[in-house]
CSV table of N, CA and C in Angstrom, one decimal:
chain,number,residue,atom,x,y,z
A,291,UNK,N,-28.7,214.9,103.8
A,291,UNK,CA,-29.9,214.8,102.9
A,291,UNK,C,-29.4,214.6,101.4
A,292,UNK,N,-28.3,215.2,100.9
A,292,UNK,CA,-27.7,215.4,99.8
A,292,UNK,C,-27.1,213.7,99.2
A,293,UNK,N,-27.0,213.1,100.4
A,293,UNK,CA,-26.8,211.4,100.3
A,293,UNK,C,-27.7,210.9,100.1
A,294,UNK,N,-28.8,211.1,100.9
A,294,UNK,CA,-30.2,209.9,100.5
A,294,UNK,C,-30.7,210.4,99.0
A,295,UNK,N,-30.7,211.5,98.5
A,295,UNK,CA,-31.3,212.4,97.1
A,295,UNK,C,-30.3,211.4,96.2
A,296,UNK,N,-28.5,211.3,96.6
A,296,UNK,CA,-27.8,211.0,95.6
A,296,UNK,C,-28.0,208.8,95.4
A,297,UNK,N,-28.5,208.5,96.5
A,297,UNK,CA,-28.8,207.4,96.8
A,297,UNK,C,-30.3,206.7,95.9
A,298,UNK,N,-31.2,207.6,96.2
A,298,UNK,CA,-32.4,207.7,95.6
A,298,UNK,C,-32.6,208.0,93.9
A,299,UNK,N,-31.6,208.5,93.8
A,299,UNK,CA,-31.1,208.7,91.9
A,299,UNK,C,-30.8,207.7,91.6
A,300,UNK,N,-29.8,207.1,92.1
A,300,UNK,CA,-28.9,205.5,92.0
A,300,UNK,C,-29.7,204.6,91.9
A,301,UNK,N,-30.8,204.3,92.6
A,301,UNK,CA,-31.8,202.7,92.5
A,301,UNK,C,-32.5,204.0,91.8
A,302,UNK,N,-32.9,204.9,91.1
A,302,UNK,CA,-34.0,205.0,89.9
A,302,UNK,C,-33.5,204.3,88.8
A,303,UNK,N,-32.0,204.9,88.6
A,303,UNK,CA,-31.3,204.1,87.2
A,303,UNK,C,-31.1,203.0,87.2
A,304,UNK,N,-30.9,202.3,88.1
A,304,UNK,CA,-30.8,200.9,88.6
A,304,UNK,C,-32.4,200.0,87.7
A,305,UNK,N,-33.0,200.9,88.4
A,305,UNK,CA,-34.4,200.5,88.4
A,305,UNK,C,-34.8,200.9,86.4
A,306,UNK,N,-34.5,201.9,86.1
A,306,UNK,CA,-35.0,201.9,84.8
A,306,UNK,C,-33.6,201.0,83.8
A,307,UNK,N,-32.7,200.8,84.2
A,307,UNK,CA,-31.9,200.1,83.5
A,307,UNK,C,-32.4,198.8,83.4
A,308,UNK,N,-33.0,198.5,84.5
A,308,UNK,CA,-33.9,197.0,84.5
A,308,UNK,C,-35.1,196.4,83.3
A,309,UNK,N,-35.7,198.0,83.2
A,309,UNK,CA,-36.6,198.2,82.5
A,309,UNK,C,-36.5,198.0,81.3
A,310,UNK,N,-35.2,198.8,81.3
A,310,UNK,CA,-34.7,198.7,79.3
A,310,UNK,C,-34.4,197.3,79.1
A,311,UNK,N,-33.6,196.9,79.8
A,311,UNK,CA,-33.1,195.5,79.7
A,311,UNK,C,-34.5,194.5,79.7
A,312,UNK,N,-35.2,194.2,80.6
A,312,UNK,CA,-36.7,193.6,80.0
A,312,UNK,C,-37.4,193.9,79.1
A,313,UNK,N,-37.4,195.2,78.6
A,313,UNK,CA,-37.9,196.0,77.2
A,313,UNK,C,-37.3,195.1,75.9
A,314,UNK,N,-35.8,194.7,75.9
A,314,UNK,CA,-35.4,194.3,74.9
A,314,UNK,C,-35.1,192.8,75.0
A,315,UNK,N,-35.3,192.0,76.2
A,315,UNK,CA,-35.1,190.6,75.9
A,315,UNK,C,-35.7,189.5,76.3
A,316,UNK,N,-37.4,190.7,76.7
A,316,UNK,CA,-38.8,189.7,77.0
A,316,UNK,C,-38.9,189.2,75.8
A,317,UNK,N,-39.4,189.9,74.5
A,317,UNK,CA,-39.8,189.7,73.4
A,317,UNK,C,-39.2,188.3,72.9
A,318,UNK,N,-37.9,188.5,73.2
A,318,UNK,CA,-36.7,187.7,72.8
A,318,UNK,C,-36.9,185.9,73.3
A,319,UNK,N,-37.8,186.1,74.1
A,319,UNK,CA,-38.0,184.5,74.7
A,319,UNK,C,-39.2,184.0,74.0
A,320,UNK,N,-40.0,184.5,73.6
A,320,UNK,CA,-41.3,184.4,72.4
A,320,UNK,C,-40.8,183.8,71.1
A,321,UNK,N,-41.0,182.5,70.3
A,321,UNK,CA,-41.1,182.5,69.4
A,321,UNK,C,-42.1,183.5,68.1
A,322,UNK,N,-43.2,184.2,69.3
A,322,UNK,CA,-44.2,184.8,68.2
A,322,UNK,C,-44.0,186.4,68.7
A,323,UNK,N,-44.7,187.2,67.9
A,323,UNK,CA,-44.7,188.6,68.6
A,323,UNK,C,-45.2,188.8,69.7
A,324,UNK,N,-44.5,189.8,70.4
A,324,UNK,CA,-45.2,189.9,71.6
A,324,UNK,C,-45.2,191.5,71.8
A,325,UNK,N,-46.1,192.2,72.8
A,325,UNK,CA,-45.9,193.4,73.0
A,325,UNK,C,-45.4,194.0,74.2
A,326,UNK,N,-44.3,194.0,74.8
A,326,UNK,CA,-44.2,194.1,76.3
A,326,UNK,C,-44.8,196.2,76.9
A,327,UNK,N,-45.9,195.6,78.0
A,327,UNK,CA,-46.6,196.8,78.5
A,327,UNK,C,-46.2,197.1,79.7
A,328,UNK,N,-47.0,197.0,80.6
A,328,UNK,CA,-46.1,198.1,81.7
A,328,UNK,C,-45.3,197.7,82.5
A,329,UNK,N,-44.5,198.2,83.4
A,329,UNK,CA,-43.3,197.5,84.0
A,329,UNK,C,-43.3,198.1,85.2
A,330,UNK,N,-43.5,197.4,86.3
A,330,UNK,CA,-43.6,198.2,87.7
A,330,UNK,C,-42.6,197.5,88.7
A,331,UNK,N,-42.4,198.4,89.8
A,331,UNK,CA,-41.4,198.0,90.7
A,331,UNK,C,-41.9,197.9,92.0
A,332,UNK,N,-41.8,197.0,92.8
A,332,UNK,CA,-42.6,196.6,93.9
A,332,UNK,C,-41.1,196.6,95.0
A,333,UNK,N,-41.4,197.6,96.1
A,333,UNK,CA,-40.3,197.7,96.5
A,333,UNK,C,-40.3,196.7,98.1
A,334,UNK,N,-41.7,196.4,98.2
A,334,UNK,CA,-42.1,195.9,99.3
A,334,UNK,C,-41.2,194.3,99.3
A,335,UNK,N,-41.4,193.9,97.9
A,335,UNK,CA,-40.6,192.6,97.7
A,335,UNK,C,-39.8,192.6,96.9
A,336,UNK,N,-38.8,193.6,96.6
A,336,UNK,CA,-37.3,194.0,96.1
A,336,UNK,C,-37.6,193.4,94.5
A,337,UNK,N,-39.1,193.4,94.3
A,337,UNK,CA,-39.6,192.9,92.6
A,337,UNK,C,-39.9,193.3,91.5
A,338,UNK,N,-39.5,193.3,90.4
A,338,UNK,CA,-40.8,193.9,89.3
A,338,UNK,C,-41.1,193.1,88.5
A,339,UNK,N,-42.3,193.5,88.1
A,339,UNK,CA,-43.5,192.7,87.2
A,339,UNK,C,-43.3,193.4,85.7
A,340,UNK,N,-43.7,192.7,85.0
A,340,UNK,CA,-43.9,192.4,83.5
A,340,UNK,C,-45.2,192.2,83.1
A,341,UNK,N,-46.1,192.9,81.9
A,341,UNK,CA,-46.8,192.5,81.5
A,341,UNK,C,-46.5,192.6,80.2
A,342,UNK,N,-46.9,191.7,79.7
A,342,UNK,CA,-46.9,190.6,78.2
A,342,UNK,C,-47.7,190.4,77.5
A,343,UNK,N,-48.0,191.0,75.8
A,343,UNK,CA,-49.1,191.2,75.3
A,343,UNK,C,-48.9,190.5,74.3
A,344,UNK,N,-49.8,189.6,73.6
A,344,UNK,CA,-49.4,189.0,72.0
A,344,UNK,C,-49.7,190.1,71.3
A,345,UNK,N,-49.0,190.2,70.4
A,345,UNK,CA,-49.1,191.1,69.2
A,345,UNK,C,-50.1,191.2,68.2
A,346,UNK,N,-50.8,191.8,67.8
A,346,UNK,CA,-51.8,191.6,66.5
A,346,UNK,C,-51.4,190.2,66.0
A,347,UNK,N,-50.1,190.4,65.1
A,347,UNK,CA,-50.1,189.3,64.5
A,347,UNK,C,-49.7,187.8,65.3
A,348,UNK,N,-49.9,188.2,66.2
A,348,UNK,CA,-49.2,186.8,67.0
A,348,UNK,C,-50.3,185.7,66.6
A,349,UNK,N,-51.7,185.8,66.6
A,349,UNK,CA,-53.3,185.0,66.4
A,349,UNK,C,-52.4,184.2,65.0
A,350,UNK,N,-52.0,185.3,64.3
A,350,UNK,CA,-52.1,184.3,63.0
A,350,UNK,C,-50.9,183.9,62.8
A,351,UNK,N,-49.5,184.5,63.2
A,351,UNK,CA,-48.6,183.7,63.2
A,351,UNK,C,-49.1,182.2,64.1
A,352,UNK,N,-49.1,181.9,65.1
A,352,UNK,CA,-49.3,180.8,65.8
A,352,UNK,C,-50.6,180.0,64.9
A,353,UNK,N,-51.4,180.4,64.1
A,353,UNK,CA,-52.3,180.0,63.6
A,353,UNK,C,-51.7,179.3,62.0
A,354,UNK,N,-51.1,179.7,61.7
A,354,UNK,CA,-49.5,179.5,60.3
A,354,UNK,C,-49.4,178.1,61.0
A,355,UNK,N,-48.3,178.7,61.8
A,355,UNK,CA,-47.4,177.3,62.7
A,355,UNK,C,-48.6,176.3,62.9
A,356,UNK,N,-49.6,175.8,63.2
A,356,UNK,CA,-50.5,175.0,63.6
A,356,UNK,C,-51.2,174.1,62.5
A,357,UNK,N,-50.7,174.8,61.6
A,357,UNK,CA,-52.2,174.1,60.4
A,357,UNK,C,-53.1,174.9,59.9
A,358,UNK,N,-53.4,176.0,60.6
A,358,UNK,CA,-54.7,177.0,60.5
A,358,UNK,C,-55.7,177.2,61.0
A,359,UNK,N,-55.6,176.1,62.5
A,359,UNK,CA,-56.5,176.2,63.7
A,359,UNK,C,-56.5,177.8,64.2
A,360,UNK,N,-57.6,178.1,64.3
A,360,UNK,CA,-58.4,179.0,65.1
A,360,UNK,C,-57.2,179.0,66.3
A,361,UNK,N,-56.9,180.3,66.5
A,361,UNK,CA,-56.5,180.8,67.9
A,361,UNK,C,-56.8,182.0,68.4
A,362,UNK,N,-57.4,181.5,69.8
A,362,UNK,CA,-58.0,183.1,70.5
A,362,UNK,C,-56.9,183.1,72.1
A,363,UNK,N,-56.8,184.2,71.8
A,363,UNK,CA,-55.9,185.2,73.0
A,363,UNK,C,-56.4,185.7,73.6
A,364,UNK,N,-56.8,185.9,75.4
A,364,UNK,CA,-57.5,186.6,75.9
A,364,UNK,C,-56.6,187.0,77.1
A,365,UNK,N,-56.4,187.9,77.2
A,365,UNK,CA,-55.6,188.7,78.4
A,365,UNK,C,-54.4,188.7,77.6
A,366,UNK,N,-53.7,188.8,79.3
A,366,UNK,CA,-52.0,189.0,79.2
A,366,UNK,C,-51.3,188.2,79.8
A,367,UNK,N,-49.7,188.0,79.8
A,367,UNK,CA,-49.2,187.4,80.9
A,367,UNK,C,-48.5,188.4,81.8
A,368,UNK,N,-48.4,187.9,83.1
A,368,UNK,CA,-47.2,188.7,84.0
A,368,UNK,C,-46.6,188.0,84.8
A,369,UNK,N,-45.5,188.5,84.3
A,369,UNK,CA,-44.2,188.0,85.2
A,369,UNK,C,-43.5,188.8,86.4
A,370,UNK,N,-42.9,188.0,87.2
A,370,UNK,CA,-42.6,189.0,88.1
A,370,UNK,C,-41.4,188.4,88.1
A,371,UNK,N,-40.4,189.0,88.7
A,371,UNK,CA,-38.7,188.9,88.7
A,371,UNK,C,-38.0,189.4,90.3
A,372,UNK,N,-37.6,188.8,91.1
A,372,UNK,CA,-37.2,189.1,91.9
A,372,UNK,C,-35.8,189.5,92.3
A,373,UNK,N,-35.4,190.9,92.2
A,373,UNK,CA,-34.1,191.6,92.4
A,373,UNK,C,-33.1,190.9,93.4
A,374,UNK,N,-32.2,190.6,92.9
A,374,UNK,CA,-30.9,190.9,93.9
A,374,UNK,C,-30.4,191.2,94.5
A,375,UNK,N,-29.4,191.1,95.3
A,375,UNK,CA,-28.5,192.3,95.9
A,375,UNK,C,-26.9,191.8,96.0
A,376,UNK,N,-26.2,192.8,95.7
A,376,UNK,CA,-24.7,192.4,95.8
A,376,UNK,C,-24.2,191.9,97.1
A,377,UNK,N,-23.2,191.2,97.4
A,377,UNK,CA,-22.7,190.7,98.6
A,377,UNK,C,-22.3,191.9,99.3
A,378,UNK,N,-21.9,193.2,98.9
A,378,UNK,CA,-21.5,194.3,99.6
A,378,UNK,C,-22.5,195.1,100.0
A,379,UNK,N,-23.8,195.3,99.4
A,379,UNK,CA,-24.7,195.7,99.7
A,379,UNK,C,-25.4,195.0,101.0
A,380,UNK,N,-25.6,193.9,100.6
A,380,UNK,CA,-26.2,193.2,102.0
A,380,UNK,C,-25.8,193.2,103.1
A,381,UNK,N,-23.6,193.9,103.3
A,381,UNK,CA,-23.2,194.2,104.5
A,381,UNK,C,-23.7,195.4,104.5
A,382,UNK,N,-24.2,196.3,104.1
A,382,UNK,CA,-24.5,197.8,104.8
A,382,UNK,C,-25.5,197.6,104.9
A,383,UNK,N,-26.7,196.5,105.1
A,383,UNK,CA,-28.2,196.7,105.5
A,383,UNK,C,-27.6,195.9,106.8
């Protein structure tokens, strides 16, 4: 039991190391601000999703860049990412 606990700790960090790392390099593909919101792990399809928010100022930055056309933002985006697995891993499944 003390294996599956120490196993089960291992893909959490796994899993929030993922997090941090999309925390800091979703923004990063945005020319405009963006706000990244929740981040979930779907273990059914070894995935996690991203949700993606324009920032306050994103309306009027993008609205700068254009001329001064009117821009409306409604929702969010989500992304989803589909995890890997190491070649040694895949021999123990």
């Amino acid at each position: 039991m003390a294996n599956l606990n120490e196993e089960m700790a291992d893909v959490h960090e796994e899993i929030e190391s993922v997090r941090d790392l999309l925390r800091e390099e979703i923004p990063k593909q945005f020319e405009f601000g963006v706000r990244v919101g929740n981040i979930s792990y779907d273990p059914n399809n070894n995935s996690v999703s991203v949700r993606v928010d324009p920032s306050s100022e994103a309306r009027d930055e993008l609205s700068e860049r254009m001329g001064g056309v009117r821009v409306k933002t409604d929702g969010s985006m989500e992304f989803e990412f589909m995890l890997s697995q190491h070649s040694d891993e895949r021999e123990k499944l």
